[in-house]
Amino acid sequence: MEEEQHDIVDPNAPNDILTSLQNVLSGMNNDGHDSRTQLEIARKRLGKTINNMSAVRRKIITGDSHKRVRDYVKEAPVVKTIDKVSFTLGVIVLMIVEYMVLVYPQHFGRFYIFLLTPLLVARFIQYRKGKQSLYMIDLCYFVNLSSMICVYNPTILNSRIILSTFILSNGPVGWAIVAWGNSFVFHSLDKVTSSLLHLLPVMFSYTWRWMPGNEAQLNALCAISTDTDVCGFSLEYIFFFPILFYIGWQLFFTIFTEVIIKDQLDSDPAIITSLRFLTRKKNNLSLQTKKVCMSLGIMKKGEEFDDTKWKTKLIFIASQFVYTVITIFPSYLFIRSKYAHTTFLILGLV
């Protein structure tokens, strides 16, 4: 899944502050100095600590550790031209997407490829500069790729791929909008791209199932239906093929990161993967995972995640698998009920 990126204050700053405070205490308890020397050392170290804390506060509020908050407050608000352009284009794109779904659903597949391709190219360029390009081997990118393939070849692998794509689009990929807090912040190309990555497959699958002009995809989707009256499937079908698709992706991801480019990752901790992001930055998903692991006795109290250890890797592989299985369940309803599927799509938009 695709998480949204945020500006992060230097992660070493809080540790530096803590170290400084510890040094103050240790200096005050060092018998090798007289009381006056101890107080002078403590005063200097405490002053440095306060300056560090002020720098962190300025960075959080103003975006610049050297800019005073009082000066920042007095500045007139300025909207950059690029922000204006991004906001305008974002609103227009969303309106066009909705228009295509409702008025020209038969052309939505080609429009989807036309829209998403340049966004993915721009994201790759941006992420490569920040050593984040490995985000682009996450599951949501594979589901988008399979959706694009289904535009021109919906019967690939005897319609197993299009069924898996429908289920995963409305399962883990669609529900990631809620899990990751994706939102259409129109002045941010990164946030708009993340939202579209998770929402467009849901929209595209909706046109397959319920909108006219997509008979090729509908016939392929329903070709292996277990219900002769409607395009419906047993729970076994709903789970079996999508889970095989998911396992195939997970094997690729693990082999690629743990075998093919392992040396590169080990030699450069600055390279970011979804696992490193989840384990290095506190977020709701990692906190909840840690809480569950502690309650089950898998992790000890005070134990932290370590992205270099297989224990941590297996924990997140297992937690993502559980999330995938849980979010697949509603897809059983979406493929049988237009009302339910429409409701899900509207919730994704709002």
CSV table of C-alpha atoms in Angstrom, one decimal:
chain,number,residue,atom,x,y,z
A,1,MET,CA,0.0,0.0,0.0
A,2,GLU,CA,0.9,3.6,-0.6
A,3,GLU,CA,1.4,5.7,2.4
A,4,GLU,CA,1.4,9.5,2.3
A,5,GLN,CA,4.7,11.3,2.9
A,6,HIS,CA,5.1,14.1,5.3
A,7,ASP,CA,8.0,16.5,6.2
A,8,ILE,CA,9.8,15.0,9.1
A,9,VAL,CA,11.9,16.9,11.6
A,10,ASP,CA,15.4,15.6,12.0
A,11,PRO,CA,14.9,12.3,13.9
A,12,ASN,CA,18.2,12.7,15.8
A,13,ALA,CA,17.1,16.0,17.4
A,14,PRO,CA,15.0,14.4,20.2
A,15,ASN,CA,17.8,12.0,20.9
A,16,ASP,CA,20.3,14.8,21.1
A,17,ILE,CA,18.1,16.6,23.6
A,18,LEU,CA,17.8,13.5,25.7
A,19,THR,CA,21.5,12.9,25.6
A,20,SER,CA,22.2,16.5,26.6
A,21,LEU,CA,19.9,16.2,29.6
A,22,GLN,CA,21.5,12.9,30.6
A,23,ASN,CA,24.9,14.6,30.3
A,24,VAL,CA,23.7,17.4,32.6
A,25,LEU,CA,22.7,14.9,35.2
A,26,SER,CA,25.9,13.0,34.9
A,27,GLY,CA,27.9,16.2,35.1
A,28,MET,CA,26.2,17.2,38.3
A,29,ASN,CA,26.9,13.8,39.9
A,30,ASN,CA,30.6,13.6,38.9
A,31,ASP,CA,32.8,13.7,41.9
A,32,GLY,CA,35.8,14.9,39.9
A,33,HIS,CA,34.6,18.5,39.7
A,34,ASP,CA,33.9,21.0,42.5
A,35,SER,CA,30.4,22.3,42.9
A,36,ARG,CA,31.1,25.6,40.9
A,37,THR,CA,32.5,23.7,38.0
A,38,GLN,CA,29.6,21.3,38.0
A,39,LEU,CA,27.1,24.1,37.9
A,40,GLU,CA,29.0,25.8,35.1
A,41,ILE,CA,29.1,22.7,33.0
A,42,ALA,CA,25.4,22.0,33.8
A,43,ARG,CA,24.5,25.5,32.8
A,44,LYS,CA,26.2,25.3,29.5
A,45,ARG,CA,24.8,21.9,28.7
A,46,LEU,CA,21.3,22.9,29.7
A,47,GLY,CA,21.6,26.0,27.6
A,48,LYS,CA,22.6,23.9,24.6
A,49,THR,CA,19.6,21.6,25.2
A,50,ILE,CA,17.2,24.5,25.4
A,51,ASN,CA,18.6,25.9,22.1
A,52,ASN,CA,18.1,22.5,20.5
A,53,MET,CA,14.5,22.3,21.7
A,54,SER,CA,13.9,25.8,20.4
A,55,ALA,CA,15.3,24.8,17.0
A,56,VAL,CA,13.0,21.8,16.9
A,57,ARG,CA,10.0,24.0,17.8
A,58,ARG,CA,10.9,26.5,15.1
A,59,LYS,CA,11.3,23.8,12.6
A,60,ILE,CA,7.9,22.3,13.4
A,61,ILE,CA,6.0,25.7,13.3
A,62,THR,CA,7.9,27.6,10.6
A,63,GLY,CA,9.6,24.9,8.6
A,64,ASP,CA,13.0,26.6,9.2
A,65,SER,CA,15.0,25.9,12.4
A,66,HIS,CA,16.6,29.4,12.2
A,67,LYS,CA,13.4,31.4,11.7
A,68,ARG,CA,11.8,32.9,14.8
A,69,VAL,CA,8.2,32.1,15.4
A,70,ARG,CA,7.4,35.8,16.1
A,71,ASP,CA,8.8,36.7,12.6
A,72,TYR,CA,6.9,33.9,11.0
A,73,VAL,CA,3.6,35.0,12.5
A,74,LYS,CA,4.2,38.6,11.2
A,75,GLU,CA,4.8,37.4,7.6
A,76,ALA,CA,2.0,37.8,5.1
A,77,PRO,CA,0.7,34.5,3.9
A,78,VAL,CA,2.1,33.7,0.4
A,79,VAL,CA,0.7,31.1,-1.9
A,80,LYS,CA,3.3,29.9,-4.4
A,81,THR,CA,2.4,29.8,-8.1
A,82,ILE,CA,3.1,26.1,-8.2
A,83,ASP,CA,0.6,25.5,-5.4
A,84,LYS,CA,-2.0,27.5,-7.2
A,85,VAL,CA,-1.4,25.5,-10.4
A,86,SER,CA,-1.4,22.2,-8.5
A,87,PHE,CA,-4.6,23.0,-6.7
A,88,THR,CA,-6.4,24.1,-9.9
A,89,LEU,CA,-5.2,21.0,-11.8
A,90,GLY,CA,-6.2,18.7,-8.9
A,91,VAL,CA,-9.7,20.0,-8.8
A,92,ILE,CA,-10.1,19.8,-12.6
A,93,VAL,CA,-8.7,16.2,-12.7
A,94,LEU,CA,-11.1,15.0,-10.1
A,95,MET,CA,-14.0,16.5,-11.9
A,96,ILE,CA,-12.9,15.0,-15.2
A,97,VAL,CA,-12.5,11.6,-13.5
A,98,GLU,CA,-16.0,11.7,-12.1
A,99,TYR,CA,-17.4,12.9,-15.5
A,100,MET,CA,-15.7,10.0,-17.4
A,101,VAL,CA,-17.1,7.4,-15.0
A,102,LEU,CA,-20.7,8.8,-15.3
A,103,VAL,CA,-20.8,9.9,-19.0
A,104,TYR,CA,-18.1,7.9,-20.8
A,105,PRO,CA,-17.5,4.7,-18.8
A,106,GLN,CA,-16.7,2.8,-21.9
A,107,HIS,CA,-13.6,5.0,-22.4
A,108,PHE,CA,-12.6,5.2,-18.7
A,109,GLY,CA,-9.9,2.4,-19.0
A,110,ARG,CA,-7.9,4.3,-21.6
A,111,PHE,CA,-8.4,7.6,-19.8
A,112,TYR,CA,-7.2,5.8,-16.6
A,113,ILE,CA,-3.9,4.8,-18.3
A,114,PHE,CA,-3.5,8.3,-19.9
A,115,LEU,CA,-3.9,9.9,-16.5
A,116,LEU,CA,-1.9,7.6,-14.3
A,117,THR,CA,1.1,7.0,-16.4
A,118,PRO,CA,2.6,10.6,-16.2
A,119,LEU,CA,1.8,10.7,-12.5
A,120,LEU,CA,3.8,7.5,-12.0
A,121,VAL,CA,6.7,8.8,-14.0
A,122,ALA,CA,6.7,12.0,-12.0
A,123,ARG,CA,6.5,10.0,-8.8
A,124,PHE,CA,9.4,7.8,-9.8
A,125,ILE,CA,11.6,10.8,-10.5
A,126,GLN,CA,10.6,12.4,-7.2
A,127,TYR,CA,11.1,9.3,-5.2
A,128,ARG,CA,14.4,8.4,-6.8
A,129,LYS,CA,15.9,11.6,-5.6
A,130,GLY,CA,14.7,10.9,-2.1
A,131,LYS,CA,15.8,7.2,-2.2
A,132,GLN,CA,12.1,6.2,-1.9
A,133,SER,CA,11.7,4.5,-5.3
A,134,LEU,CA,11.2,1.1,-3.6
A,135,TYR,CA,7.8,2.3,-2.5
A,136,MET,CA,6.8,1.7,-6.1
A,137,ILE,CA,7.0,-2.1,-5.7
A,138,ASP,CA,4.2,-2.1,-3.1
A,139,LEU,CA,0.9,-4.0,-3.7
A,140,CYS,CA,-1.1,-1.0,-4.9
A,141,TYR,CA,1.2,-0.4,-7.8
A,142,PHE,CA,0.9,-4.1,-8.9
A,143,VAL,CA,-2.9,-3.8,-8.7
A,144,ASN,CA,-2.8,-0.7,-10.9
A,145,LEU,CA,-0.6,-2.5,-13.4
A,146,SER,CA,-2.9,-5.4,-13.6
A,147,SER,CA,-5.9,-3.0,-14.0
A,148,MET,CA,-4.1,-1.5,-17.0
A,149,ILE,CA,-3.5,-4.9,-18.5
A,150,CYS,CA,-7.2,-5.7,-18.1
A,151,VAL,CA,-8.0,-2.7,-20.3
A,152,TYR,CA,-6.7,-4.5,-23.4
A,153,ASN,CA,-6.6,-8.2,-22.2
A,154,PRO,CA,-9.4,-8.9,-19.7
A,155,THR,CA,-9.3,-12.6,-20.2
A,156,ILE,CA,-5.7,-13.1,-19.4
A,157,LEU,CA,-5.1,-16.3,-17.4
A,158,ASN,CA,-8.7,-17.4,-18.0
A,159,SER,CA,-10.1,-14.3,-16.3
A,160,ARG,CA,-8.3,-15.1,-13.0
A,161,ILE,CA,-6.4,-11.9,-13.2
A,162,ILE,CA,-9.4,-9.6,-13.7
A,163,LEU,CA,-11.2,-11.3,-10.8
A,164,SER,CA,-8.2,-10.9,-8.5
A,165,THR,CA,-7.8,-7.3,-9.6
A,166,PHE,CA,-11.4,-6.5,-8.8
A,167,ILE,CA,-11.2,-8.1,-5.4
A,168,LEU,CA,-7.9,-6.5,-4.4
A,169,SER,CA,-8.9,-3.1,-5.8
A,170,ASN,CA,-12.0,-3.1,-3.6
A,171,GLY,CA,-10.2,-4.9,-0.8
A,172,PRO,CA,-6.7,-3.9,0.6
A,173,VAL,CA,-6.1,-1.2,-2.0
A,174,GLY,CA,-9.4,0.6,-1.6
A,175,TRP,CA,-9.5,0.3,2.2
A,176,ALA,CA,-6.0,1.7,2.3
A,177,ILE,CA,-7.6,5.1,1.6
A,178,VAL,CA,-8.9,4.9,5.2
A,179,ALA,CA,-6.0,3.0,6.7
A,180,TRP,CA,-3.4,5.5,5.4
A,181,GLY,CA,-5.5,8.6,5.6
A,182,ASN,CA,-5.2,9.4,1.9
A,183,SER,CA,-6.8,12.7,1.0
A,184,PHE,CA,-7.1,15.0,-2.0
A,185,VAL,CA,-4.8,17.9,-0.8
A,186,PHE,CA,-4.9,19.5,-4.2
A,187,HIS,CA,-1.8,21.7,-3.8
A,188,SER,CA,0.3,18.6,-3.2
A,189,LEU,CA,1.0,16.4,-6.2
A,190,ASP,CA,2.3,13.6,-4.0
A,191,LYS,CA,-0.9,13.4,-2.0
A,192,VAL,CA,-3.2,13.6,-5.0
A,193,THR,CA,-1.1,10.9,-6.7
A,194,SER,CA,-1.4,8.7,-3.6
A,195,SER,CA,-5.2,9.2,-3.5
A,196,LEU,CA,-5.6,8.4,-7.2
A,197,LEU,CA,-3.5,5.3,-6.9
A,198,HIS,CA,-5.9,3.8,-4.4
A,199,LEU,CA,-9.2,5.3,-5.8
A,200,LEU,CA,-8.8,4.8,-9.6
A,201,PRO,CA,-8.7,1.0,-9.4
A,202,VAL,CA,-12.0,1.1,-7.4
A,203,MET,CA,-13.6,3.4,-10.0
A,204,PHE,CA,-12.3,1.3,-12.9
A,205,SER,CA,-13.6,-2.0,-11.4
A,206,TYR,CA,-16.9,-0.2,-10.8
A,207,THR,CA,-17.2,0.6,-14.5
A,208,TRP,CA,-16.5,-3.1,-15.3
A,209,ARG,CA,-19.3,-4.4,-13.1
A,210,TRP,CA,-22.0,-1.8,-13.3
A,211,MET,CA,-21.5,0.7,-16.2
A,212,PRO,CA,-22.4,0.2,-19.9
A,213,GLY,CA,-19.8,-0.1,-22.6
A,214,ASN,CA,-17.5,-2.4,-20.7
A,215,GLU,CA,-18.9,-5.8,-21.9
A,216,ALA,CA,-15.5,-7.3,-22.5
A,217,GLN,CA,-14.4,-6.7,-18.9
A,218,LEU,CA,-17.8,-7.7,-17.5
A,219,ASN,CA,-17.9,-11.0,-19.5
A,220,ALA,CA,-14.4,-11.8,-18.4
A,221,LEU,CA,-15.2,-11.0,-14.8
A,222,CYS,CA,-18.2,-13.2,-14.8
A,223,ALA,CA,-16.8,-15.9,-16.9
A,224,ILE,CA,-15.9,-18.1,-13.9
A,225,SER,CA,-18.9,-17.1,-11.9
A,226,THR,CA,-20.4,-19.9,-9.7
A,227,ASP,CA,-23.8,-18.3,-9.9
A,228,THR,CA,-25.6,-18.8,-13.3
A,229,ASP,CA,-28.2,-16.0,-12.6
A,230,VAL,CA,-25.9,-13.2,-11.5
A,231,CYS,CA,-22.2,-12.4,-11.6
A,232,GLY,CA,-21.5,-13.9,-8.2
A,233,PHE,CA,-18.9,-16.1,-6.7
A,234,SER,CA,-18.5,-18.4,-3.8
A,235,LEU,CA,-16.3,-17.3,-0.9
A,236,GLU,CA,-13.7,-19.9,-2.0
A,237,TYR,CA,-13.4,-18.1,-5.4
A,238,ILE,CA,-13.4,-14.7,-3.8
A,239,PHE,CA,-10.4,-15.7,-1.6
A,240,PHE,CA,-8.5,-18.3,-3.6
A,241,PHE,CA,-7.3,-16.4,-6.7
A,242,PRO,CA,-6.8,-13.0,-5.0
A,243,ILE,CA,-4.8,-14.5,-2.2
A,244,LEU,CA,-2.7,-16.4,-4.8
A,245,PHE,CA,-2.1,-13.0,-6.5
A,246,TYR,CA,-1.2,-11.4,-3.2
A,247,ILE,CA,1.2,-14.3,-2.2
A,248,GLY,CA,2.9,-13.9,-5.6
A,249,TRP,CA,3.4,-10.3,-5.0
A,250,GLN,CA,4.7,-10.9,-1.5
A,251,LEU,CA,7.2,-13.5,-2.7
A,252,PHE,CA,8.5,-11.1,-5.4
A,253,PHE,CA,8.8,-8.3,-2.8
A,254,THR,CA,10.6,-10.4,-0.3
A,255,ILE,CA,13.0,-12.0,-2.9
A,256,PHE,CA,13.8,-8.6,-4.5
A,257,THR,CA,14.5,-6.8,-1.2
A,258,GLU,CA,16.1,-9.7,0.8
A,259,VAL,CA,18.1,-11.4,-2.0
A,260,ILE,CA,18.5,-9.3,-5.2
A,261,ILE,CA,19.2,-5.9,-3.7
A,262,LYS,CA,20.0,-6.9,-0.1
A,263,ASP,CA,23.6,-5.7,-0.1
A,264,GLN,CA,22.5,-2.3,-1.5
A,265,LEU,CA,19.9,-2.0,1.3
A,266,ASP,CA,22.3,-3.1,4.0
A,267,SER,CA,24.9,-0.6,2.9
A,268,ASP,CA,22.6,2.4,2.7
A,269,PRO,CA,20.1,2.7,5.6
A,270,ALA,CA,18.8,6.0,4.0
A,271,ILE,CA,17.0,3.9,1.3
A,272,ILE,CA,13.4,3.8,2.3
A,273,THR,CA,11.0,0.8,1.8
A,274,SER,CA,7.5,0.5,3.2
A,275,LEU,CA,8.9,-1.8,6.0
A,276,ARG,CA,11.5,0.8,7.0
A,277,PHE,CA,9.0,3.6,7.0
A,278,LEU,CA,6.6,1.6,9.2
A,279,THR,CA,9.2,0.5,11.7
A,280,ARG,CA,11.2,3.8,11.9
A,281,LYS,CA,8.3,6.2,12.2
A,282,LYS,CA,5.7,5.9,14.9
A,283,ASN,CA,2.3,5.6,13.2
A,284,ASN,CA,-1.1,4.1,14.1
A,285,LEU,CA,-0.5,0.9,12.2
A,286,SER,CA,2.9,0.1,13.8
A,287,LEU,CA,1.7,1.1,17.2
A,288,GLN,CA,-1.4,-1.2,16.9
A,289,THR,CA,0.8,-4.0,15.5
A,290,LYS,CA,3.2,-3.7,18.4
A,291,LYS,CA,0.3,-3.7,20.9
A,292,VAL,CA,-1.1,-6.9,19.4
A,293,CYS,CA,2.3,-8.6,19.4
A,294,MET,CA,2.9,-7.7,23.1
A,295,SER,CA,-0.5,-9.0,24.1
A,296,LEU,CA,0.3,-12.3,22.2
A,297,GLY,CA,3.7,-12.5,23.8
A,298,ILE,CA,5.5,-12.2,20.5
A,299,MET,CA,7.3,-9.0,21.7
A,300,LYS,CA,8.5,-8.1,25.2
A,301,LYS,CA,7.6,-4.9,27.0
A,302,GLY,CA,9.9,-2.2,25.8
A,303,GLU,CA,11.0,-4.1,22.7
A,304,GLU,CA,11.2,-2.1,19.5
A,305,PHE,CA,10.9,-3.0,15.9
A,306,ASP,CA,14.2,-3.5,14.0
A,307,ASP,CA,13.8,-3.5,10.2
A,308,THR,CA,17.1,-5.5,10.0
A,309,LYS,CA,15.8,-8.4,11.9
A,310,TRP,CA,13.6,-11.2,10.4
A,311,LYS,CA,11.4,-11.2,13.4
A,312,THR,CA,10.2,-7.7,12.6
A,313,LYS,CA,9.9,-8.5,8.9
A,314,LEU,CA,7.8,-11.6,9.6
A,315,ILE,CA,5.6,-9.6,11.9
A,316,PHE,CA,4.7,-7.1,9.2
A,317,ILE,CA,4.4,-9.7,6.5
A,318,ALA,CA,1.9,-11.5,8.7
A,319,SER,CA,0.0,-8.3,9.7
A,320,GLN,CA,-0.4,-7.2,6.1
A,321,PHE,CA,-1.6,-10.7,5.2
A,322,VAL,CA,-4.3,-10.5,7.9
A,323,TYR,CA,-5.3,-7.0,6.8
A,324,THR,CA,-5.6,-8.3,3.2
A,325,VAL,CA,-7.8,-11.2,4.2
A,326,ILE,CA,-10.1,-9.0,6.4
A,327,THR,CA,-10.5,-6.3,3.7
A,328,ILE,CA,-11.3,-8.9,1.0
A,329,PHE,CA,-14.6,-9.9,2.7
A,330,PRO,CA,-16.6,-6.8,1.7
A,331,SER,CA,-15.6,-7.4,-2.0
A,332,TYR,CA,-17.9,-10.4,-1.9
A,333,LEU,CA,-20.8,-7.9,-1.4
A,334,PHE,CA,-19.5,-5.3,-3.8
A,335,ILE,CA,-19.4,-7.7,-6.7
A,336,ARG,CA,-23.1,-8.7,-6.1
A,337,SER,CA,-24.6,-5.4,-5.1
A,338,LYS,CA,-24.4,-2.2,-7.0
A,339,TYR,CA,-25.8,-0.2,-4.0
A,340,ALA,CA,-23.1,-1.5,-1.7
A,341,HIS,CA,-20.4,-0.9,-4.3
A,342,THR,CA,-21.6,2.6,-5.0
A,343,THR,CA,-21.7,3.4,-1.3
A,344,PHE,CA,-18.1,2.3,-1.0
A,345,LEU,CA,-17.0,4.4,-4.0
A,346,ILE,CA,-18.7,7.5,-2.6
A,347,LEU,CA,-17.0,7.0,0.8
A,348,GLY,CA,-13.7,6.8,-1.0
A,349,LEU,CA,-14.3,10.1,-2.7
A,350,VAL,CA,-15.3,11.9,0.5
